[in-house]
Coordinates of C-alpha atoms in Angstrom, one line a residue:
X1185 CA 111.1 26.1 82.3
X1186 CA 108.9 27.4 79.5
X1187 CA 106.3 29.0 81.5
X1188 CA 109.9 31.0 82.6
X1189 CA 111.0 31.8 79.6
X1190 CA 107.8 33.1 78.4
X1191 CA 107.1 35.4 80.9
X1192 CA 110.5 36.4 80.6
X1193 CA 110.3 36.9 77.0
X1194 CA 107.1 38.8 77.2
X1195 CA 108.7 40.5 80.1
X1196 CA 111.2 41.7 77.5
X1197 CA 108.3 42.8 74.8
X1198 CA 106.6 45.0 77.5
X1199 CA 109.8 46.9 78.1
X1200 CA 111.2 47.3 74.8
X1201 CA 107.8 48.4 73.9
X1202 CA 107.9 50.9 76.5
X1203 CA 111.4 52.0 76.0
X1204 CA 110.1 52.5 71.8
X1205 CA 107.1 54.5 73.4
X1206 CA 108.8 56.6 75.7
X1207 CA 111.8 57.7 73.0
X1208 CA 108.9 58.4 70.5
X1209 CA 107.3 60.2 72.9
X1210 CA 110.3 62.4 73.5
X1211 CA 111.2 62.8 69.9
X1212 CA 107.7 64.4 69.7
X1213 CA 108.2 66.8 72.5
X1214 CA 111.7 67.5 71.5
X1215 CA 110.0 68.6 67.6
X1216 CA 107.3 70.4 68.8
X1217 CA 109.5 72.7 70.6
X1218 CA 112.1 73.1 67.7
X1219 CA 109.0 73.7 65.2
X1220 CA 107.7 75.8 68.2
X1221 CA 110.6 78.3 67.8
X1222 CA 111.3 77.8 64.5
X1223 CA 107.6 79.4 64.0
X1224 CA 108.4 82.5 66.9
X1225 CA 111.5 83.1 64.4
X1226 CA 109.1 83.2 61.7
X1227 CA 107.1 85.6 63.1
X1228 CA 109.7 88.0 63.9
X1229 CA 111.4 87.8 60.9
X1230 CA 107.6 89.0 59.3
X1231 CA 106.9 91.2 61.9
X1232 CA 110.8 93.0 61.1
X1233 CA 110.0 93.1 57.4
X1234 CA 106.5 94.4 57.9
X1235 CA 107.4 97.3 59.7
X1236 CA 110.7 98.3 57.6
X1237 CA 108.4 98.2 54.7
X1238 CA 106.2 100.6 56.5
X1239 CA 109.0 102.6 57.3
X1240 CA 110.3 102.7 53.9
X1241 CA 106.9 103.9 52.5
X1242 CA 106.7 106.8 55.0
X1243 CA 110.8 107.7 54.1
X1244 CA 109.2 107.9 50.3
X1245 CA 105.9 110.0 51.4
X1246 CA 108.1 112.4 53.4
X1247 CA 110.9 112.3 50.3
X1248 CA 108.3 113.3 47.8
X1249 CA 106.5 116.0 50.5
X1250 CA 110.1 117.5 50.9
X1251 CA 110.6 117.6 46.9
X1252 CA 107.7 119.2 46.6
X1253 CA 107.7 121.7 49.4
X1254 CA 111.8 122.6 48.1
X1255 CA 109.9 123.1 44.3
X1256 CA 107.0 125.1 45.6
X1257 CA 109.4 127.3 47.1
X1258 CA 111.8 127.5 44.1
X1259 CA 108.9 128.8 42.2
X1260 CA 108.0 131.3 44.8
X1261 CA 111.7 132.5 44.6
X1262 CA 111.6 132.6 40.8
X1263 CA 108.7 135.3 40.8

């Protein structure tokens, strides 16, 4: 009757040990995808910001090569 209920018992250990291993090993698979696209999101979010700022800087360039075109032209008209 003990020989039973020890290999029952340690029957029990081996599968709540698995159960523990396979849950873990499922949480880990479940947070590398959510870190996984939390990292994409990331990324676009940079890549979006990168390229308005670029944007923006050529809006300026063309701003201040407009101003200065219209005020080369008003001092043509002047003379």
């Amino acid at each position: 009757m003990k020989k039973l209920t020890a290999i029952l018992s340690f029957f029990i250990l081996i599968v709540a040990f698995s159960y523990l291993g396979w849950r873990t090993i499922e949480h880990e698979i479940l947070m590398r995808q959510t870190n996984q696209k939390l990292l994409a999101q990331s990324q676009m979010k940079n890549i979006k910001s990168s390229i308005e700022s670029l944007l923006n800087q050529r809006a300026v360039y063309f701003n201040s090569l407009a101003q200065f075109l219209h005020s080369d032209q008003t001092d043509i008209d002047v003379f």
